[in-house]
Short mmCIF file of C-alpha atoms and ligand atoms in Angstrom, two decimals:
data_model
loop_
_atom_site.label_atom_id
_atom_site.label_comp_id
_atom_site.label_asym_id
_atom_site.label_seq_id
_atom_site.Cartn_x
_atom_site.Cartn_y
_atom_site.Cartn_z
CA MET H 1 18.79 -9.94 -20.60
CA LYS H 2 17.25 -11.17 -17.37
CA SER H 3 16.56 -7.62 -16.24
CA ILE H 4 14.84 -6.81 -19.62
CA PHE H 5 12.69 -9.84 -19.13
CA LEU H 6 11.84 -8.86 -15.58
CA LEU H 7 11.15 -5.29 -16.64
CA SER H 8 8.72 -6.38 -19.36
CA ALA H 9 7.01 -8.83 -16.95
CA LEU H 10 6.63 -5.96 -14.51
CA LEU H 11 5.29 -3.59 -17.18
CA ILE H 12 2.82 -6.18 -18.45
CA GLY H 13 1.80 -6.81 -14.82
CA LEU H 14 1.23 -3.10 -14.22
CA MET H 15 -0.66 -2.61 -17.42
CA GLY H 16 -2.75 -5.64 -16.61
CA PHE H 17 -3.66 -4.29 -13.24
CA SER H 18 -4.52 -0.83 -14.51
CA GLN H 19 -6.52 -2.16 -17.47
CA ASP H 20 -8.30 -4.91 -15.69
CA PHE H 21 -9.06 -2.94 -12.56
CA GLN H 22 -12.73 -2.44 -12.22
CA PRO H 23 -13.52 -0.09 -9.32
CA ASN H 24 -16.47 -1.05 -7.22
CA TYR H 25 -18.94 1.75 -6.60
CA ASP H 26 -21.68 -0.35 -5.02
CA GLU H 27 -22.01 0.05 -1.18
CA SER H 28 -23.68 -3.35 -0.95
CA LEU H 29 -20.55 -5.01 -2.44
CA ILE H 30 -18.16 -3.66 0.16
CA PRO H 31 -16.62 -6.68 1.87
CA PRO H 32 -17.42 -6.91 5.58
CA TYR H 33 -14.62 -5.26 7.52
CA SER H 34 -13.80 -4.19 11.02
CA LEU H 35 -11.56 -1.19 11.67
CA PRO H 36 -8.62 -1.38 14.02
CA PRO H 37 -9.75 0.45 17.20
CA LEU H 38 -8.50 3.92 17.74
CA LEU H 39 -8.66 3.88 21.50
CA VAL H 40 -7.20 0.53 22.32
CA ASN H 41 -3.47 0.03 22.83
CA ASN H 42 -1.68 -2.79 21.02
CA ASP H 43 -1.63 -4.72 24.31
CA GLY H 44 -5.40 -4.50 24.52
CA SER H 45 -5.63 -1.84 27.23
CA PRO H 46 -8.09 0.98 26.62
CA ILE H 47 -7.17 4.62 26.12
CA THR H 48 -9.35 6.72 28.36
CA SER H 49 -7.68 10.15 28.51
CA ALA H 50 -6.06 12.71 26.24
CA GLY H 51 -2.83 12.16 28.18
CA GLU H 52 -2.80 8.45 27.45
CA TRP H 53 -3.59 9.11 23.82
CA ALA H 54 -0.81 11.64 23.49
CA LEU H 55 1.80 9.56 25.35
CA LYS H 56 1.04 6.06 24.19
CA ARG H 57 -1.40 5.59 21.33
CA ARG H 58 -0.51 8.58 19.14
CA PRO H 59 3.23 7.74 18.94
CA ALA H 60 2.45 4.07 18.26
CA LEU H 61 0.08 4.97 15.46
CA LEU H 62 2.40 7.53 13.97
CA ASN H 63 5.13 4.89 13.94
CA LEU H 64 2.86 2.42 12.08
CA PHE H 65 1.93 5.01 9.44
CA GLU H 66 5.63 5.75 9.05
CA SER H 67 6.77 2.18 8.69
CA GLN H 68 3.79 0.69 6.81
CA VAL H 69 2.19 3.49 4.72
CA TYR H 70 4.20 6.65 3.98
CA GLY H 71 7.71 5.68 5.00
CA LYS H 72 10.17 7.22 7.39
CA VAL H 73 12.50 10.09 6.59
CA PRO H 74 15.96 8.51 6.83
CA SER H 75 18.57 10.09 9.13
CA GLY H 76 20.91 12.40 7.31
CA ILE H 77 22.25 15.94 7.30
CA VAL H 78 21.39 18.56 4.75
CA ASN H 79 22.51 22.14 4.75
CA VAL H 80 19.70 24.59 4.24
CA GLU H 81 20.17 27.93 2.60
CA THR H 82 17.25 30.35 2.55
CA LYS H 83 17.31 33.31 0.14
CA LEU H 84 14.71 36.00 -0.55
CA LEU H 85 14.72 36.07 -4.33
CA LYS H 86 12.27 38.87 -4.91
CA GLU H 87 9.75 41.09 -3.13
CA ASN H 88 7.12 43.22 -4.86
CA VAL H 89 3.59 44.53 -4.54
CA ALA H 90 0.81 42.54 -6.14
CA LEU H 91 -2.91 42.69 -6.88
CA GLY H 92 -2.81 46.39 -7.59
CA GLY H 93 -1.14 47.20 -4.28
CA LYS H 94 -3.41 45.32 -1.86
CA ALA H 95 -0.87 42.48 -1.50
CA LYS H 96 2.79 41.98 -0.91
CA MET H 97 4.53 39.16 -2.80
CA LYS H 98 7.73 37.43 -1.74
CA GLN H 99 9.58 34.55 -3.36
CA VAL H 100 11.88 32.60 -1.11
CA ARG H 101 14.20 29.86 -2.28
CA MET H 102 15.24 27.13 0.12
CA THR H 103 18.19 25.07 -1.09
CA PHE H 104 18.98 21.74 0.55
CA SER H 105 22.38 20.37 -0.19
CA ASN H 106 25.10 17.96 0.97
CA GLU H 107 27.80 15.90 -0.69
CA LYS H 108 25.16 13.88 -2.57
CA GLY H 109 23.57 16.90 -4.40
CA SER H 110 21.35 19.85 -4.07
CA VAL H 111 17.58 20.48 -4.32
CA SER H 112 15.88 23.89 -4.36
CA MET H 113 12.25 24.67 -3.72
CA ASP H 114 10.65 28.12 -4.24
CA ILE H 115 7.99 29.34 -1.84
CA LEU H 116 5.66 31.91 -3.31
CA ILE H 117 4.12 34.03 -0.54
CA ILE H 118 1.32 36.53 -1.08
CA LEU H 119 0.15 38.49 1.94
CA PRO H 120 -2.28 41.30 2.60
CA ASN H 121 -0.35 44.54 2.36
CA THR H 122 -1.14 45.59 5.92
CA ASP H 123 0.85 45.77 9.16
CA GLY H 124 1.26 42.86 11.50
CA LYS H 125 1.76 39.15 11.20
CA LYS H 126 -0.72 37.25 9.01
CA ALA H 127 -2.38 33.95 9.34
CA ILE H 128 -1.80 32.03 6.10
CA PHE H 129 -3.03 29.12 4.05
CA THR H 130 -0.23 27.01 2.68
CA GLY H 131 -0.17 24.11 0.28
CA LEU H 132 1.55 22.51 -2.66
CA ASN H 133 0.56 23.13 -6.22
CA PHE H 134 0.62 20.79 -9.23
CA TYR H 135 2.08 22.78 -12.13
CA GLY H 136 4.29 25.55 -10.71
CA ASN H 137 3.91 28.75 -8.69
CA HIS H 138 3.39 30.81 -11.83
CA THR H 139 0.12 28.94 -12.49
CA ILE H 140 -1.67 30.10 -9.40
CA ILE H 141 -1.63 33.82 -10.22
CA ASP H 142 -1.32 35.69 -13.46
CA ASP H 143 1.58 37.90 -12.46
CA PRO H 144 4.81 38.22 -14.47
CA ASN H 145 6.85 38.48 -11.29
CA VAL H 146 6.38 34.88 -10.39
CA PHE H 147 9.40 32.71 -11.37
CA ILE H 148 8.84 29.73 -13.55
CA THR H 149 10.03 26.48 -12.05
CA GLN H 150 13.00 24.75 -13.65
CA SER H 151 11.91 21.39 -12.22
CA TRP H 152 10.40 18.50 -14.20
CA VAL H 153 6.64 19.06 -14.79
CA ASP H 154 4.14 16.43 -15.95
CA ASN H 155 2.98 17.04 -19.56
CA SER H 156 -0.59 18.28 -19.86
CA ASP H 157 -2.58 19.67 -22.80
CA ASN H 158 -4.86 21.68 -20.52
CA MET H 159 -1.95 23.12 -18.60
CA LYS H 160 0.04 23.68 -21.78
CA VAL H 161 3.07 21.68 -20.72
CA THR H 162 5.09 19.76 -23.22
CA ASP H 163 8.61 18.24 -22.85
CA HIS H 164 8.20 18.36 -19.07
CA LYS H 165 9.20 21.98 -18.96
CA ALA H 166 7.16 24.81 -17.40
CA THR H 167 6.81 27.87 -19.62
CA GLU H 168 4.97 31.22 -19.80
CA ALA H 169 2.09 29.41 -21.53
CA SER H 170 0.68 28.13 -18.24
CA ARG H 171 0.98 31.44 -16.23
CA GLY H 172 -2.28 31.91 -14.25
CA LEU H 173 -3.95 28.74 -15.58
CA ARG H 174 -4.67 27.50 -12.06
CA GLU H 175 -6.16 30.73 -10.69
CA ASN H 176 -9.43 28.81 -10.50
CA ARG H 177 -8.00 26.63 -7.76
CA TRP H 178 -6.23 29.52 -5.99
CA PRO H 179 -8.56 32.50 -5.53
CA VAL H 180 -5.73 34.59 -4.20
CA GLU H 181 -7.56 37.91 -4.23
CA MET H 182 -10.55 36.47 -2.38
CA ILE H 183 -8.15 35.01 0.30
CA ILE H 184 -6.30 38.32 0.62
CA ASP H 185 -9.61 40.15 0.95
CA ARG H 186 -10.47 37.94 3.89
CA GLY H 187 -7.22 38.92 5.58
CA TYR H 188 -5.25 35.72 5.00
CA GLY H 189 -2.00 35.14 3.15
CA VAL H 190 -1.16 32.34 0.77
CA ALA H 191 2.07 30.42 0.53
CA THR H 192 2.60 27.77 -2.07
CA ILE H 193 5.32 25.51 -3.45
CA TYR H 194 5.47 23.52 -6.70
CA TYR H 195 5.53 19.88 -5.43
CA GLY H 196 7.93 18.81 -8.20
CA ASP H 197 10.59 21.09 -6.76
CA ILE H 198 10.74 18.65 -3.82
CA ASP H 199 10.38 15.39 -5.69
CA PRO H 200 9.23 15.15 -9.31
CA ASP H 201 6.07 13.09 -9.57
CA LYS H 202 7.48 10.15 -11.56
CA ASN H 203 8.69 6.73 -10.79
CA ASP H 204 12.25 7.63 -10.12
CA LEU H 205 13.32 8.17 -6.52
CA SER H 206 16.77 9.42 -7.46
CA ASP H 207 15.90 12.83 -8.74
CA GLY H 208 14.38 14.55 -5.74
CA ILE H 209 15.07 15.16 -2.10
CA GLN H 210 15.43 11.42 -1.35
CA GLU H 211 18.74 11.22 -3.11
CA LEU H 212 20.37 13.53 -0.54
CA PHE H 213 19.51 11.01 2.15
CA TYR H 214 20.83 7.81 0.49
CA LYS H 215 23.59 5.98 2.28
CA ASP H 216 26.61 5.19 0.01
CA GLY H 217 25.52 2.80 -2.68
CA GLN H 218 21.85 3.16 -1.97
CA THR H 219 19.65 3.96 -5.00
CA GLN H 220 16.13 3.25 -3.63
CA PRO H 221 14.49 3.97 -0.34
CA LYS H 222 14.34 0.89 1.95
CA ALA H 223 11.00 -0.82 2.41
CA ASP H 224 10.08 1.38 5.38
CA GLU H 225 11.60 4.64 3.97
CA TRP H 226 9.75 7.47 2.36
CA GLY H 227 7.94 7.49 -0.98
CA SER H 228 7.01 10.69 -2.79
CA VAL H 229 4.03 11.54 -0.57
CA ALA H 230 6.32 11.61 2.50
CA ALA H 231 8.90 13.57 0.51
CA TRP H 232 6.30 16.24 -0.38
CA ALA H 233 5.26 16.38 3.32
CA TRP H 234 8.90 16.85 4.29
CA GLY H 235 9.01 19.91 2.00
CA LEU H 236 5.96 21.34 3.71
CA SER H 237 7.67 20.98 7.05
CA ARG H 238 10.77 22.79 5.74
CA ALA H 239 8.48 25.62 4.49
CA MET H 240 7.14 25.73 8.05
CA ASP H 241 10.76 26.14 9.29
CA TYR H 242 10.92 29.19 7.07
CA PHE H 243 7.48 30.55 8.11
CA GLU H 244 8.76 30.50 11.77
CA THR H 245 11.40 33.04 10.81
CA ASP H 246 9.33 35.37 8.59
CA PRO H 247 8.25 38.49 10.55
CA ASP H 248 5.21 38.93 8.25
CA ILE H 249 3.80 35.48 9.00
CA ASP H 250 2.06 34.26 12.17
CA ALA H 251 3.58 30.82 12.30
CA ARG H 252 1.07 29.73 14.94
CA LYS H 253 -1.74 30.34 12.42
CA VAL H 254 -0.80 28.27 9.40
CA ALA H 255 -3.56 26.29 7.80
CA LEU H 256 -2.23 23.52 5.56
CA MET H 257 -4.45 22.46 2.64
CA GLY H 258 -3.92 19.95 -0.18
CA HIS H 259 -5.90 18.56 -3.03
CA SER H 260 -5.93 14.91 -4.10
CA ARG H 261 -2.39 13.45 -4.01
CA LEU H 262 -1.33 16.76 -2.41
CA GLY H 263 -4.15 16.22 0.09
CA LYS H 264 -2.54 12.97 1.03
CA ALA H 265 0.72 14.87 1.54
CA ALA H 266 -1.05 17.62 3.55
CA LEU H 267 -2.61 15.06 5.87
CA TRP H 268 0.68 13.28 6.43
CA ALA H 269 2.52 16.55 6.98
CA GLY H 270 -0.18 17.80 9.29
CA ALA H 271 -0.33 14.49 11.20
CA SER H 272 3.41 14.30 11.72
CA ASP H 273 4.25 17.98 12.17
CA PRO H 274 2.20 19.56 14.98
CA ARG H 275 3.23 23.10 13.99
CA PHE H 276 0.43 23.18 11.35
CA ALA H 277 -2.43 24.72 13.22
CA ILE H 278 -5.21 23.52 10.88
CA VAL H 279 -5.08 20.66 8.46
CA ILE H 280 -7.33 20.45 5.34
CA SER H 281 -7.84 17.55 3.07
CA ASN H 282 -9.59 18.22 -0.26
CA ASP H 283 -10.63 15.07 -2.19
CA SER H 284 -7.56 13.18 -0.92
CA GLY H 285 -9.17 9.72 -1.29
CA CYS H 286 -7.20 6.49 -1.14
CA GLY H 287 -4.09 6.86 1.03
CA GLY H 288 -5.52 10.18 2.19
CA ALA H 289 -8.78 10.59 4.11
CA ALA H 290 -10.69 7.60 2.68
CA LEU H 291 -10.93 4.34 4.71
CA SER H 292 -8.82 1.78 2.88
CA ARG H 293 -10.97 -1.14 4.03
CA ARG H 294 -14.05 0.05 2.16
CA LYS H 295 -12.35 -0.75 -1.16
CA ILE H 296 -14.62 1.55 -3.05
CA GLY H 297 -13.30 3.52 -6.00
CA GLU H 298 -9.51 3.55 -5.86
CA THR H 299 -8.03 0.77 -3.75
CA VAL H 300 -4.61 0.21 -2.06
CA GLY H 301 -3.72 -2.34 -4.71
CA ARG H 302 -4.56 -0.05 -7.54
CA ILE H 303 -2.79 2.99 -6.15
CA ASN H 304 0.35 1.01 -5.40
CA THR H 305 0.36 -0.42 -8.89
CA VAL H 306 -0.17 2.79 -10.79
CA PHE H 307 1.87 4.99 -8.43
CA PRO H 308 4.37 2.52 -6.90
CA TYR H 309 6.61 5.33 -5.66
CA TRP H 310 4.04 7.37 -3.70
CA PHE H 311 4.10 5.19 -0.54
CA CYS H 312 6.75 3.05 1.11
CA ASP H 313 7.35 -0.42 -0.28
CA ASN H 314 5.86 -2.01 2.86
CA PHE H 315 2.48 -0.62 1.89
CA ASN H 316 2.40 -3.17 -0.99
CA GLN H 317 1.76 -5.92 1.55
CA TYR H 318 -1.77 -4.64 1.86
CA ASN H 319 -2.65 -4.77 -1.85
CA ASP H 320 -5.97 -6.49 -1.91
CA ASN H 321 -5.21 -7.42 1.72
CA GLU H 322 -6.56 -4.39 3.59
CA SER H 323 -7.74 -6.39 6.58
CA ALA H 324 -3.99 -6.96 7.47
CA LEU H 325 -3.34 -3.21 7.72
CA PRO H 326 -2.57 -2.35 11.35
CA VAL H 327 -4.08 1.13 10.72
CA ASP H 328 -6.78 2.69 8.68
CA GLN H 329 -7.14 6.31 7.58
CA HIS H 330 -9.43 7.47 10.40
CA MET H 331 -6.38 7.10 12.54
CA LEU H 332 -4.43 9.45 10.31
CA ILE H 333 -7.09 12.14 10.79
CA ALA H 334 -7.03 11.51 14.53
CA LEU H 335 -3.28 12.15 14.67
CA VAL H 336 -4.04 15.78 13.98
CA ALA H 337 -6.04 16.11 17.22
CA PRO H 338 -6.54 18.34 19.11
CA ARG H 339 -5.74 20.74 16.21
CA PRO H 340 -8.73 21.46 13.95
CA VAL H 341 -8.98 19.19 10.88
CA TYR H 342 -11.21 19.63 7.87
CA VAL H 343 -12.09 16.96 5.35
CA ASN H 344 -14.03 17.62 2.23
CA SER H 345 -15.33 15.66 -0.69
CA ALA H 346 -17.06 16.28 -3.98
CA LYS H 347 -20.31 14.60 -4.90
CA ASP H 348 -19.12 13.29 -8.28
CA ASP H 349 -15.64 12.27 -7.08
CA LEU H 350 -16.55 8.64 -6.42
CA TRP H 351 -13.02 7.47 -7.17
CA ALA H 352 -11.95 9.20 -3.85
CA ASP H 353 -14.87 7.62 -1.92
CA PRO H 354 -16.62 10.59 -0.33
CA LYS H 355 -18.40 8.39 2.22
CA GLY H 356 -15.11 6.78 3.26
CA GLU H 357 -13.57 10.24 3.66
CA PHE H 358 -16.53 11.33 5.76
CA LEU H 359 -16.47 8.24 7.96
CA SER H 360 -12.75 8.77 8.69
CA ALA H 361 -13.43 12.31 9.79
CA TYR H 362 -16.38 11.17 11.86
CA LEU H 363 -14.44 8.35 13.59
CA ALA H 364 -11.54 10.59 14.39
CA GLY H 365 -13.94 12.56 16.58
CA GLN H 366 -13.39 9.95 19.34
CA VAL H 367 -9.97 11.42 19.97
CA TYR H 368 -11.22 15.01 19.86
CA LYS H 369 -13.72 13.99 22.52
CA LEU H 370 -10.90 12.99 24.79
CA TYR H 371 -9.71 16.59 24.59
CA GLY H 372 -13.20 17.86 25.39
CA LEU H 373 -13.74 18.99 21.75
CA ASP H 374 -16.58 18.25 19.36
CA GLY H 375 -16.13 16.09 16.37
CA LEU H 376 -18.77 15.66 13.65
CA PRO H 377 -22.17 15.21 15.36
CA SER H 378 -23.54 12.31 13.36
CA ASP H 379 -22.35 9.29 11.36
CA VAL H 380 -24.83 10.31 8.65
CA MET H 381 -23.29 12.43 5.91
CA PRO H 382 -24.50 16.04 5.92
CA PRO H 383 -26.58 17.20 2.92
CA ILE H 384 -24.68 18.40 -0.20
CA ASP H 385 -23.19 21.85 0.10
CA GLN H 386 -23.76 22.20 3.82
CA PRO H 387 -20.55 22.36 5.74
CA VAL H 388 -20.45 21.10 9.34
CA GLN H 389 -17.78 22.83 11.34
CA LYS H 390 -16.65 21.80 14.84
CA ALA H 391 -13.11 20.86 15.84
CA VAL H 392 -13.49 18.43 12.97
CA GLY H 393 -15.14 19.94 9.84
CA TYR H 394 -16.60 18.28 6.81
CA HIS H 395 -18.49 19.11 3.60
CA ILE H 396 -19.44 17.42 0.39
CA ARG H 397 -20.09 19.82 -2.40
CA THR H 398 -21.70 19.76 -5.80
CA GLY H 399 -19.30 18.94 -8.61
CA GLY H 400 -16.22 16.78 -9.16
CA HIS H 401 -12.55 16.32 -8.34
CA ASP H 402 -11.34 19.92 -8.12
CA VAL H 403 -10.77 22.85 -5.72
CA MET H 404 -13.54 25.39 -5.95
CA ASN H 405 -14.38 28.72 -4.31
CA PHE H 406 -17.01 26.96 -2.26
CA ASP H 407 -14.25 24.93 -0.64
CA TRP H 408 -12.06 27.95 0.02
CA LYS H 409 -14.96 29.88 1.62
CA ALA H 410 -15.69 26.91 3.91
CA TRP H 411 -12.06 26.63 4.93
CA MET H 412 -11.77 30.39 5.59
CA ASN H 413 -14.97 30.26 7.73
CA PHE H 414 -13.38 27.33 9.58
CA ALA H 415 -10.10 29.26 10.04
CA ASP H 416 -12.04 32.38 11.20
CA MET H 417 -13.71 30.29 13.80
CA HIS H 418 -10.57 28.57 15.11
CA PHE H 419 -8.18 31.52 14.73
CA GLY H 420 -10.65 33.65 16.62
CA LYS H 421 -11.35 36.25 13.86
C1 GTR A 501 -5.33 9.92 -9.36
C2 GTR A 501 -5.09 9.06 -8.21
C3 GTR A 501 -5.71 9.67 -7.00
C4 GTR A 501 -5.43 11.13 -6.89
C5 GTR A 501 -5.42 11.86 -8.16
C6 GTR A 501 -4.83 13.28 -8.13
O1 GTR A 501 -4.86 9.43 -10.55
O2 GTR A 501 -5.59 7.80 -8.47
O3 GTR A 501 -5.29 8.96 -5.82
O4 GTR A 501 -4.28 11.34 -6.16
O5 GTR A 501 -4.74 11.15 -9.13
O6 GTR A 501 -3.84 13.53 -7.46
O7 GTR A 501 -5.30 14.06 -8.88
#
């Protein structure tokens, strides 16, 4: 009885927050804020060299993001079994397709994720773009060889998903976000995973990879343990473990990209796992590239209310209390340094706060400078549709919350530049 009462109170509270929430889109109404300094240690001493950054400040910040924002991966042992499910030619012979299943298991259970890999059908190791997808590997290319995920999928009219099951009906429906042929023609490979294979995107942290890590009797992550974003990031790192063993992939040239919630996961994976050579955030917004303290569009309180399982429970302390955060998201971007990082926004995607995303990328430049590298040259946003590409890259393009060919072209130019093509 008590729990029913608590549950309804919680639901009413959540509905209240999501219904009453009025996002602010007016720059003049942003509360005054000061950002925690990137280059000052917790004891007040300044960071003046790349060595000090790498030895002192970076680990301290990584730790804060782990314990206060995304959550730590708990200790635990899982067996990993990797199996090549299928290999075939694709795109009329110009590409080679492989599907690899990684199965993680222990006495608590078993979770499998399928990596769809499409590479130019030429000799030698390929640089690749990797990232998670929203509706299943079969949505990114209209090819009957691609297996349909058995994992839970969010229902969607557009994506033709009902009863939370992926079917033939959505094959190829996300080709617009994954211009595979264009990527292959530029000499890059693509490797993608359905994010729900790792942890289904619903408020239940007992049906994904987390459950394999629970101690006996545990049913929820502890306050400083991983939410779904960190679980998705963990899956990306496991994919990287596989890339390191694949003779067709140049594991030193893996560019990691992600859109929106998957952009948050890409940034966290890229910040915490230095094997990703380039990290790209597309419209990742709140909890991704956007500065939390600006409170424009989506806020920490709103995201934690509507998606209470994305971040660790400790992140709730900062709902409507951003000034207490010991970090802000410019620090997350800086954790990628000195590896190239690219942030991009869309003009109409105000919910994700394009200016806040830009400022994070700009401010992270302080750390690149310690390495003798150029960040973004100015704190004024570049004009629409004009990418700026240094060690830090940024663009804001025409249009809304989406992944478009414009974005892919900019990322491939950025990769060409940094991979020395
Ligand atoms: C929204 C959420 C955003 C973003 C987006 C998406 O509902 O508020 O933070 O993650 O979903 O992933 O498409």
